[in-house]
Amino acid sequence: MSKLEEAIGIANPQHPQCATILVLDTSGSMAGGNIKQLNEGLKSFKEDVLSDELARKRVDLAIISFGEGVNIVSDFSSAETMPDVALEASGSTPMGDALLMAMDMIEQRKRDYKDKGIDYYRPWIFMITDGEPTDMDYGDPKWNDVAQKVKDGERNSKFMFFAVGVDNANMKKLQAIAPPERPPLKLQEGKFKEMFTWLSKSAQKTSNTKIGEQVPLDNPTGPQGWGSVPTN
Amino acid sequence: MKKGLNPPYIFGCPVIGPSHSRLGIPCQDACAYDVFEDVGLIAVADGLGSASRSDIGSRQAVTAAIETAKMLLKKDGNGDRSLAELVKGMLYFAREQVEEAAKREGCELRDLATTLITAAFDGSSVSIAHIGDGAVVAKTGRGLLLASTPEESEYANEVVPLTSSTWNEHLYVRSIEDVSLLAIFTDGCQKAALKKSPQGYEPFDGFFFPIFSYAKEIEDIKNANGEIEALLSSGKINEHSDDDKTLVIAVLKMRDNPANEHINSI
C-alpha cells in the first residue's frame, strides 16, 4: 500500500445504492411447488448478489409479501445482512396495498439516502404474482390510484416497475397496472431459478455502472430467457 | 536544516481509470502546470466520456492554457498583472485551440468536449477559472476552503463543457488570498475528497490533511508524482470511482510574515 493510500480517508465511503423491492404473492394458490421455487429462488438470488463484489455493497434489498395481509418480510438491507426468509402461502391477493406500500418505501428510502448524502441508482420494484388483485378491481378508485402511481413512477424515472405473472395470473389485469413502457412478463413454467438469475445479473450489471448510465439488460424473453410477453 | 523543496512548486498527474483501461479507451483526463516568472500556472481537464475524442480535447485545452499564460506573462513584463484576467485568458485561448484542434482532426467540436479548470498564483494570491465539474480546494489561514465547486446539474453525468456554445454563461471565476496550499482535481477524485451533505459539498479533512502534509515535505517532484499516481490507482480510491482521476497539488510561497507562520503548519 502506498504511503498516501494508507494515510488518507475517503469522504463518502458509502457506495451508491440500488434499492430493490421484491413484491411477492404468497396467496393460498401459491402453495406447493410455486412457493417452494420462490423460496429457493430467493436463496440463490441472495447468493448470487453476495458473490459480486460491488453488488453486495450496492444492492439494497427489501421484500414485501401479500397474501395473509401485506407484510414487510425484510426491510431494506444489504444482501449480507438480509435474513434468510421462508415464505408460506395462504390468504388472498391484496396486490393494491402491497404496491402502494412498495412505492412509499421507495420514496422514503430515497429521502434517507439524500439525508445521508448517499448517491443512488433508479430503484426497482419487482412483483411476482399468480393471480389478480382481490383488494381492488379494474376501474375502482383504488385501482385507478395504484395504476396511476405505477405509471407516473415509471414515467418520471422514480423507479422501474417489473411485473411477472405465474401460472394462471390474470395477465390482462397485470397489463392494465404495469406501465406501457414495460409490459408484464409471463413466467415460463418452472423457470423461477432462471428468473432470479436474471434479476441478480441485472442487479450486478447496474451496480457496476456509473449512476446515470444506461444499463443494457439481457432480454428475459430471448431464447435463453425465462419469460414471454402475452400477446392476447 | 529543513528538508523539502522551496515553494512555490507544483506536482501531480492524471491516472487512467480501471473502466477505461479495461475497455482500451485512452485516459481522458489531462493536466499541465509550470512555475513561470514566479507565477504558478495550472490547468486540469476532464474529457467527457460521451465525446468520442475527448482525450484530444482535454490535452489540447491544458497545453493551450499554459502556453497562453506564459505568453501573456511575457508580454506584461513586470507590470501590473491581474491573475483573474490571466486565468480567464487561459480558458478563452484553450477554447480557441480546442476549436482549432477539431478543424485539424476533421471532427465536430463536441467530439472533443472537455471540462477545464485554470489556476494561477503569485505569492499567496490565487485566481481560478472553472467550467464543468471537478473542484479546487485551498488551504488558507482559516482552514480548508472549497474554492471552486463542481457545477451542479439535476442529473449525474450532465456537465456543460468548454466546447458548449453556452460555456460563457457557466464560467466561474474566483480570486482568494492567503493561500498556502492548493489542490485541483477531476470528478474521479470527488467521492474521496469532498464530503457530500444535503447543504452541498465541503472539503474532507481526512483526505486533504495527509496529502497537504506530504506535499510540504517532498524532496523530489518525480517521486511525488509517483506517489500521487500510486494513490490514484490504489484500490482504496478505485473502489469508489472507476473513472479517470487527476490530482494536482501546489505549495505556495507565503510572504515573510511571522503572522502567517501557523498557516504553513497544518
Coordinates of C-alpha atoms in Angstrom, one line a residue:
Chain A
M1 CA 0.0 0.0 0.0
S2 CA 1.4 3.4 -0.9
K3 CA 2.2 5.9 1.8
L4 CA -0.6 8.2 0.8
E5 CA -3.1 5.4 0.3
E6 CA -2.6 4.4 3.9
A7 CA -2.8 7.9 5.2
I8 CA -5.9 9.3 3.5
G9 CA -9.6 8.8 4.4
I10 CA -12.5 8.7 2.0
A11 CA -15.0 11.5 2.3
N12 CA -18.0 9.4 1.2
P13 CA -17.2 5.8 1.8
Q14 CA -20.8 4.7 1.2
H15 CA -21.4 3.0 -2.0
P16 CA -24.2 4.3 -4.3
Q17 CA -27.3 2.2 -3.5
C18 CA -29.7 0.4 -5.8
A19 CA -32.9 0.0 -3.8
T20 CA -34.8 -3.1 -4.9
I21 CA -38.1 -4.3 -3.6
L22 CA -39.4 -7.7 -4.3
V23 CA -43.2 -7.7 -4.0
L24 CA -44.2 -11.4 -3.7
D25 CA -47.6 -13.0 -4.0
T26 CA -47.9 -15.5 -1.1
S27 CA -51.7 -16.1 -1.5
G28 CA -53.1 -19.6 -0.9
S29 CA -52.9 -20.5 -4.6
M30 CA -49.1 -20.2 -4.5
A31 CA -48.9 -23.2 -2.1
G32 CA -46.9 -26.2 -3.2
G33 CA -44.4 -26.1 -6.0
N34 CA -44.6 -22.3 -6.6
I35 CA -43.9 -21.2 -3.0
K36 CA -41.1 -23.8 -2.8
Q37 CA -39.5 -22.5 -6.0
L38 CA -40.0 -18.9 -4.9
N39 CA -38.1 -19.6 -1.6
E40 CA -35.3 -21.4 -3.5
G41 CA -35.1 -18.6 -6.0
L42 CA -34.7 -16.0 -3.2
K43 CA -31.9 -18.1 -1.7
S44 CA -30.0 -18.3 -4.9
F45 CA -30.7 -14.7 -5.7
K46 CA -29.1 -13.7 -2.4
E47 CA -26.1 -15.9 -3.0
D48 CA -25.6 -14.5 -6.5
V49 CA -25.7 -10.9 -5.2
L50 CA -23.2 -11.8 -2.5
S51 CA -20.8 -13.3 -5.0
D52 CA -20.4 -10.0 -6.8
E53 CA -18.1 -7.6 -5.0
L54 CA -19.9 -4.4 -6.0
A55 CA -23.5 -5.8 -6.0
R56 CA -23.1 -7.0 -2.4
K57 CA -22.3 -3.4 -1.3
R58 CA -24.8 -1.6 -3.6
V59 CA -27.9 -3.7 -3.8
D60 CA -30.3 -2.5 -1.1
L61 CA -33.0 -5.2 -0.8
A62 CA -36.4 -5.3 0.7
I63 CA -39.1 -8.0 0.5
I64 CA -42.9 -7.5 0.8
S65 CA -45.3 -10.3 0.7
F66 CA -49.0 -10.2 0.0
G67 CA -51.4 -13.0 0.9
E68 CA -52.4 -13.2 4.5
G69 CA -52.2 -9.4 4.7
V70 CA -49.4 -7.3 3.4
N71 CA -46.1 -7.8 5.3
I72 CA -42.6 -6.4 5.2
V73 CA -40.8 -9.7 5.3
S74 CA -37.4 -8.0 5.2
D75 CA -36.9 -4.2 5.3
F76 CA -34.1 -2.6 3.2
S77 CA -30.7 -4.1 3.9
S78 CA -27.7 -5.4 2.0
A79 CA -27.7 -9.0 1.0
E80 CA -25.0 -9.6 3.6
T81 CA -27.4 -8.6 6.5
M82 CA -30.6 -9.8 5.0
P83 CA -32.0 -12.7 7.0
D84 CA -32.9 -16.0 5.3
V85 CA -36.6 -16.0 4.5
A86 CA -39.1 -18.9 4.2
L87 CA -42.4 -17.7 2.8
E88 CA -45.6 -19.5 3.4
A89 CA -48.6 -19.4 1.2
S90 CA -52.1 -18.5 2.5
G91 CA -54.8 -15.9 2.2
S92 CA -55.9 -13.7 -0.8
T93 CA -54.1 -11.3 -3.1
P94 CA -54.0 -7.8 -1.7
M95 CA -51.8 -6.6 -4.5
G96 CA -53.0 -3.0 -4.4
D97 CA -51.9 -2.4 -0.8
A98 CA -48.6 -4.2 -1.5
L99 CA -47.8 -1.9 -4.4
L100 CA -48.8 1.2 -2.5
M101 CA -46.5 0.1 0.3
A102 CA -43.6 -0.6 -2.0
M103 CA -43.9 2.8 -3.7
D104 CA -44.0 4.5 -0.3
M105 CA -41.0 2.6 0.9
I106 CA -39.0 3.5 -2.2
E107 CA -39.7 7.2 -1.7
Q108 CA -38.8 7.0 2.0
R109 CA -35.6 5.2 1.2
K110 CA -34.6 7.8 -1.3
R111 CA -35.2 10.5 1.3
D112 CA -32.9 8.6 3.7
Y113 CA -30.2 8.4 1.0
K114 CA -30.5 12.1 0.4
D115 CA -30.2 13.0 4.1
K116 CA -27.1 10.9 4.4
G117 CA -25.5 12.2 1.1
I118 CA -25.6 8.7 -0.5
D119 CA -25.9 8.5 -4.3
Y120 CA -28.4 6.1 -5.7
Y121 CA -29.5 4.3 -8.9
R122 CA -33.1 4.3 -10.0
P123 CA -34.8 1.8 -7.7
W124 CA -36.5 -1.4 -8.9
I125 CA -39.9 -2.8 -7.9
F126 CA -40.2 -6.4 -9.0
M127 CA -43.6 -8.1 -8.4
I128 CA -44.4 -11.7 -8.9
T129 CA -48.0 -13.0 -8.7
D130 CA -50.1 -16.0 -9.8
G131 CA -53.4 -14.3 -9.5
E132 CA -55.2 -11.0 -9.7
P133 CA -55.8 -8.3 -7.0
T134 CA -58.5 -9.0 -4.5
D135 CA -58.3 -5.7 -2.8
M136 CA -59.2 -3.6 -5.8
D137 CA -60.9 -4.1 -9.1
Y138 CA -60.5 -2.6 -12.6
G139 CA -61.7 0.9 -12.6
D140 CA -62.5 1.4 -8.9
P141 CA -60.8 4.4 -7.1
K142 CA -58.1 2.3 -5.5
W143 CA -57.3 0.6 -8.8
N144 CA -57.0 4.0 -10.5
D145 CA -54.8 5.3 -7.7
V146 CA -52.4 2.3 -7.8
A147 CA -52.2 2.1 -11.6
Q148 CA -51.7 5.9 -11.9
K149 CA -48.9 5.8 -9.3
V150 CA -47.1 2.9 -11.0
K151 CA -47.3 4.6 -14.4
D152 CA -46.3 8.0 -13.1
G153 CA -43.4 6.5 -11.2
E154 CA -42.1 4.7 -14.2
R155 CA -42.6 7.8 -16.5
N156 CA -40.9 10.2 -14.1
S157 CA -38.0 7.9 -13.5
K158 CA -38.8 7.4 -9.9
F159 CA -38.4 3.6 -10.2
M160 CA -38.6 0.8 -12.7
F161 CA -41.5 -1.5 -12.4
F162 CA -41.4 -5.1 -13.4
A163 CA -44.4 -7.5 -13.1
V164 CA -44.2 -11.2 -13.6
G165 CA -47.2 -13.5 -13.9
V166 CA -47.0 -17.1 -12.8
D167 CA -49.3 -19.9 -13.9
N168 CA -52.9 -18.6 -14.0
A169 CA -52.0 -15.0 -13.3
N170 CA -54.5 -12.6 -14.9
M171 CA -52.2 -11.1 -17.4
K172 CA -54.8 -8.6 -18.7
K173 CA -55.1 -7.1 -15.3
L174 CA -51.4 -7.0 -14.8
Q175 CA -51.1 -5.3 -18.2
A176 CA -53.5 -2.6 -17.0
I177 CA -51.5 -1.9 -13.9
A178 CA -48.0 -2.1 -15.4
P179 CA -46.6 0.9 -17.3
P180 CA -47.0 0.6 -21.1
E181 CA -43.2 1.0 -21.5
R182 CA -42.6 -2.2 -19.5
P183 CA -45.4 -4.7 -20.0
P184 CA -45.7 -7.6 -17.6
L185 CA -44.0 -10.9 -18.5
K186 CA -45.4 -14.4 -18.2
L187 CA -43.0 -16.7 -16.4
Q188 CA -42.4 -19.8 -18.4
E189 CA -43.3 -22.9 -16.5
G190 CA -40.9 -23.8 -13.7
K191 CA -38.4 -21.1 -14.6
F192 CA -38.2 -19.4 -11.2
K193 CA -34.5 -20.1 -11.0
E194 CA -33.8 -18.6 -14.4
M195 CA -35.8 -15.5 -13.5
F196 CA -33.9 -14.9 -10.2
T197 CA -30.6 -15.5 -12.0
W198 CA -31.6 -12.8 -14.5
L199 CA -32.6 -10.5 -11.6
S200 CA -29.3 -10.9 -9.8
K201 CA -27.4 -10.5 -13.1
S202 CA -29.3 -7.3 -13.8
A203 CA -28.6 -6.0 -10.3
Q204 CA -24.9 -6.8 -10.8
K205 CA -24.8 -5.0 -14.1
T206 CA -26.5 -2.0 -12.6
S207 CA -24.1 -1.9 -9.6
N208 CA -21.1 -2.0 -12.0
T209 CA -22.2 1.1 -13.9
K210 CA -21.9 4.8 -13.1
I211 CA -25.1 6.4 -11.9
G212 CA -26.9 7.9 -14.9
E213 CA -25.5 5.4 -17.4
Q214 CA -27.9 3.2 -19.4
V215 CA -27.7 -0.4 -18.4
P216 CA -28.5 -2.9 -21.2
L217 CA -30.3 -5.8 -19.6
D218 CA -30.4 -9.3 -21.0
N219 CA -33.7 -9.9 -22.8
P220 CA -35.8 -12.0 -20.5
T221 CA -37.9 -13.2 -23.4
G222 CA -35.0 -14.2 -25.6
P223 CA -34.1 -17.9 -26.3
Q224 CA -32.2 -18.2 -23.1
G225 CA -34.8 -16.2 -21.2
W226 CA -37.5 -17.2 -18.7
G227 CA -40.4 -15.0 -19.7
S228 CA -42.7 -14.4 -22.5
V229 CA -44.8 -11.4 -23.4
P230 CA -48.5 -12.2 -23.5
T231 CA -49.9 -11.4 -26.9
N232 CA -53.6 -11.8 -26.1
Chain B
M1 CA 18.4 22.1 8.1
K2 CA 14.8 21.9 7.0
K3 CA 14.2 19.3 4.4
G4 CA 12.0 19.7 1.4
L5 CA 11.7 21.9 -1.7
N6 CA 11.5 25.6 -1.8
P7 CA 8.0 26.8 -2.6
P8 CA 6.4 27.6 -5.0
Y9 CA 6.2 24.2 -6.6
I10 CA 3.5 22.0 -8.3
F11 CA 3.1 18.3 -8.7
G12 CA 0.5 15.7 -9.6
C13 CA -0.7 13.7 -12.6
P14 CA -3.7 12.1 -14.4
V15 CA -4.3 8.4 -14.0
I16 CA -6.4 6.3 -16.3
G17 CA -9.5 4.7 -14.6
P18 CA -10.0 0.9 -14.4
S19 CA -13.1 1.1 -16.6
H20 CA -11.2 2.9 -19.4
S21 CA -8.1 0.6 -19.2
R22 CA -10.5 -2.4 -19.3
L23 CA -12.1 -1.2 -22.5
G24 CA -8.9 0.1 -24.1
I25 CA -10.1 3.7 -24.0
P26 CA -7.4 6.3 -23.6
C27 CA -7.2 8.4 -20.4
Q28 CA -9.5 11.4 -21.0
D29 CA -8.1 13.4 -18.1
A30 CA -5.2 15.7 -18.7
C31 CA -3.2 18.3 -16.7
A32 CA -0.3 20.7 -17.3
Y33 CA 1.5 23.1 -14.9
D34 CA 4.5 25.2 -14.6
V35 CA 6.0 28.0 -12.5
F36 CA 6.9 30.8 -14.8
E37 CA 8.5 34.0 -13.5
D38 CA 7.4 33.1 -10.0
V39 CA 3.8 32.7 -11.1
G40 CA 2.3 29.2 -10.7
L41 CA 0.2 28.1 -13.5
I42 CA -2.1 25.0 -13.5
A43 CA -4.7 23.6 -16.0
V44 CA -6.7 20.5 -15.3
A45 CA -9.2 19.0 -17.8
D46 CA -11.6 16.1 -17.9
G47 CA -12.6 14.9 -21.4
L48 CA -16.3 13.9 -21.4
G49 CA -17.0 10.2 -21.5
S50 CA -19.7 10.8 -24.0
A51 CA -17.4 12.5 -26.5
S52 CA -15.5 10.2 -28.8
R53 CA -12.2 12.0 -28.9
S54 CA -12.3 13.9 -25.7
D55 CA -8.7 12.8 -24.8
I56 CA -7.5 15.1 -27.6
G57 CA -9.8 17.9 -26.3
S58 CA -8.5 17.7 -22.8
R59 CA -4.8 17.5 -23.7
Q60 CA -5.2 20.4 -26.2
A61 CA -7.0 22.5 -23.6
V62 CA -4.4 22.2 -20.8
T63 CA -1.4 22.7 -23.2
A64 CA -3.0 25.8 -24.7
A65 CA -3.9 27.2 -21.3
I66 CA -0.3 27.0 -20.0
E67 CA 1.2 28.3 -23.2
T68 CA -1.1 31.2 -23.3
A69 CA -0.4 32.1 -19.7
K70 CA 3.3 32.2 -20.4
M71 CA 2.8 34.3 -23.5
L72 CA 0.6 36.8 -21.5
L73 CA 3.1 37.0 -18.7
K74 CA 6.0 37.6 -21.1
K75 CA 4.0 40.4 -22.7
D76 CA 3.1 42.0 -19.4
G77 CA 6.7 42.0 -18.2
N78 CA 6.9 43.1 -14.6
G79 CA 3.9 45.4 -14.9
D80 CA 0.6 45.0 -13.1
R81 CA -0.8 41.7 -13.8
S82 CA -4.3 40.6 -12.8
L83 CA -4.4 36.9 -12.0
A84 CA -8.2 36.9 -12.6
E85 CA -7.6 38.2 -16.2
L86 CA -4.8 35.7 -16.6
V87 CA -6.9 32.6 -15.7
K88 CA -9.8 33.8 -17.9
G89 CA -7.4 34.4 -20.8
M90 CA -6.0 30.8 -20.3
L91 CA -9.6 29.5 -20.6
Y92 CA -10.6 31.6 -23.6
F93 CA -7.4 30.7 -25.5
A94 CA -7.8 27.0 -24.6
R95 CA -11.3 27.1 -26.1
E96 CA -9.9 28.6 -29.3
Q97 CA -7.3 26.0 -29.5
V98 CA -9.7 23.1 -29.0
E99 CA -11.7 24.6 -31.9
E100 CA -8.6 24.6 -34.0
A101 CA -7.9 21.0 -33.0
A102 CA -11.4 20.0 -34.1
K103 CA -10.7 21.5 -37.6
R104 CA -7.3 19.8 -37.7
E105 CA -8.8 16.5 -36.7
G106 CA -11.7 16.9 -39.1
C107 CA -14.3 16.3 -36.3
E108 CA -17.0 18.2 -34.6
L109 CA -16.2 20.4 -31.7
R110 CA -18.4 18.4 -29.4
D111 CA -16.3 15.3 -30.1
L112 CA -13.6 17.0 -28.2
A113 CA -15.8 18.0 -25.3
T114 CA -13.9 18.6 -22.1
T115 CA -14.1 20.5 -18.8
L116 CA -11.4 22.9 -17.8
I117 CA -10.1 24.4 -14.6
T118 CA -7.3 27.0 -14.8
A119 CA -5.5 28.5 -11.8
A120 CA -2.7 31.0 -11.4
F121 CA -1.0 32.1 -8.2
D122 CA 1.5 34.7 -7.2
G123 CA 2.7 34.6 -3.7
S124 CA -0.3 33.5 -1.7
S125 CA -2.9 35.1 -4.1
V126 CA -4.8 32.7 -6.3
S127 CA -7.3 33.1 -9.1
I128 CA -9.3 30.3 -10.6
A129 CA -11.5 29.9 -13.7
H130 CA -13.7 26.9 -13.9
I131 CA -16.0 25.4 -16.4
G132 CA -17.7 22.0 -15.8
D133 CA -17.1 19.6 -12.9
G134 CA -14.0 18.9 -10.8
A135 CA -13.1 21.1 -7.9
V136 CA -10.5 23.3 -6.3
V137 CA -9.6 23.2 -2.6
A138 CA -7.4 25.7 -0.9
K139 CA -5.7 25.8 2.5
T140 CA -5.9 29.3 3.8
G141 CA -5.3 30.9 7.2
R142 CA -8.8 29.9 8.1
G143 CA -8.6 26.3 7.2
L144 CA -9.7 24.3 4.2
L145 CA -11.8 26.2 1.7
L146 CA -13.8 24.8 -1.3
A147 CA -12.6 27.4 -3.7
S148 CA -14.5 26.2 -6.7
T149 CA -17.2 23.5 -6.7
P150 CA -18.4 21.1 -9.3
E151 CA -21.2 22.7 -11.2
E152 CA -24.4 21.0 -10.0
S153 CA -26.8 19.7 -12.5
E154 CA -30.0 17.8 -11.9
Y155 CA -28.7 14.5 -13.2
A156 CA -25.4 12.9 -12.7
N157 CA -23.2 12.9 -15.8
E158 CA -24.6 16.1 -17.2
V159 CA -22.0 18.8 -17.4
V160 CA -21.6 21.9 -19.5
P161 CA -18.2 21.6 -21.1
L162 CA -15.8 24.2 -22.5
T163 CA -16.9 23.2 -26.0
S164 CA -20.6 24.1 -25.4
S165 CA -22.0 27.1 -27.1
T166 CA -23.2 28.4 -23.7
W167 CA -20.0 27.8 -21.9
N168 CA -19.6 31.5 -21.2
E169 CA -22.7 31.5 -19.0
H170 CA -21.3 28.7 -16.9
L171 CA -17.9 30.2 -16.4
Y172 CA -16.9 30.6 -12.7
V173 CA -14.1 32.9 -11.7
R174 CA -12.8 33.4 -8.2
S175 CA -9.8 35.0 -6.5
I176 CA -8.7 34.2 -3.0
E177 CA -5.9 35.5 -0.8
D178 CA -3.8 34.0 2.0
V179 CA -3.5 30.6 0.4
S180 CA -0.7 28.2 1.4
L181 CA -1.7 25.1 -0.5
L182 CA -3.9 24.3 -3.4
A183 CA -5.4 21.1 -4.8
I184 CA -7.1 20.8 -8.1
F185 CA -8.8 17.6 -9.1
T186 CA -11.2 16.0 -11.6
D187 CA -14.6 14.4 -10.6
G188 CA -13.0 10.9 -10.4
C189 CA -11.5 12.1 -7.0
Q190 CA -14.7 13.8 -5.8
K191 CA -16.1 10.9 -3.7
A192 CA -12.8 10.7 -1.8
A193 CA -12.1 14.4 -1.5
L194 CA -15.4 16.1 -0.9
K195 CA -17.9 15.4 1.8
K196 CA -21.5 15.5 0.4
S197 CA -24.3 16.7 2.6
P198 CA -27.8 18.0 1.9
Q199 CA -26.3 21.5 2.1
G200 CA -23.7 20.8 -0.6
Y201 CA -20.0 19.8 -0.8
E202 CA -17.2 20.5 1.7
P203 CA -13.6 19.6 1.6
F204 CA -12.8 16.4 3.6
D205 CA -10.1 16.9 6.2
G206 CA -9.3 13.2 6.2
F207 CA -8.3 13.4 2.6
F208 CA -6.5 16.7 2.4
F209 CA -4.6 16.9 5.7
P210 CA -2.4 13.9 4.9
I211 CA -1.9 15.0 1.3
F212 CA -1.0 18.6 2.2
S213 CA 1.3 17.4 4.9
Y214 CA 3.0 15.2 2.4
A215 CA 3.2 18.0 -0.2
K216 CA 5.1 20.2 2.1
E217 CA 7.7 17.6 2.8
I218 CA 8.5 16.3 -0.7
E219 CA 12.1 16.5 -1.8
D220 CA 11.7 15.4 -5.4
I221 CA 8.9 16.2 -7.8
K222 CA 9.3 13.0 -9.8
N223 CA 8.9 10.8 -6.7
A224 CA 5.9 12.9 -5.6
N225 CA 4.3 12.3 -8.9
G226 CA 4.8 8.6 -8.5
E227 CA 3.2 8.8 -5.1
I228 CA 0.1 10.6 -6.5
E229 CA 0.0 8.1 -9.3
A230 CA 0.1 5.2 -6.8
L231 CA -2.6 6.8 -4.7
L232 CA -5.0 7.5 -7.7
S233 CA -4.6 3.9 -8.9
S234 CA -5.0 2.4 -5.5
G235 CA -7.8 0.0 -4.5
K236 CA -8.9 2.4 -1.8
I237 CA -9.7 5.1 -4.4
N238 CA -10.8 2.9 -7.2
E239 CA -13.4 1.2 -5.1
H240 CA -15.4 4.4 -5.3
S241 CA -14.8 5.5 -8.8
D242 CA -13.6 3.7 -11.9
D243 CA -13.3 6.9 -13.8
D244 CA -10.0 8.6 -14.8
K245 CA -8.6 10.7 -12.0
T246 CA -6.3 13.8 -11.8
L247 CA -4.9 15.4 -8.7
V248 CA -2.6 18.4 -8.9
I249 CA -1.1 20.0 -5.7
A250 CA 0.6 23.3 -5.4
V251 CA 2.7 24.5 -2.5
L252 CA 2.6 28.3 -2.5
K253 CA 5.2 30.8 -1.2
M254 CA 3.9 32.7 1.8
R255 CA 5.1 36.2 2.3
D256 CA 7.7 36.5 5.1
N257 CA 5.2 37.5 7.7
P258 CA 5.5 35.8 11.1
A259 CA 1.8 36.1 11.5
N260 CA 1.4 33.7 8.6
E261 CA 3.7 31.0 10.1
H262 CA 0.9 29.0 11.5
I263 CA -0.6 28.6 8.1
N264 CA 2.3 26.6 6.9
S265 CA 1.9 24.1 9.7
I266 CA -1.2 22.0 9.4

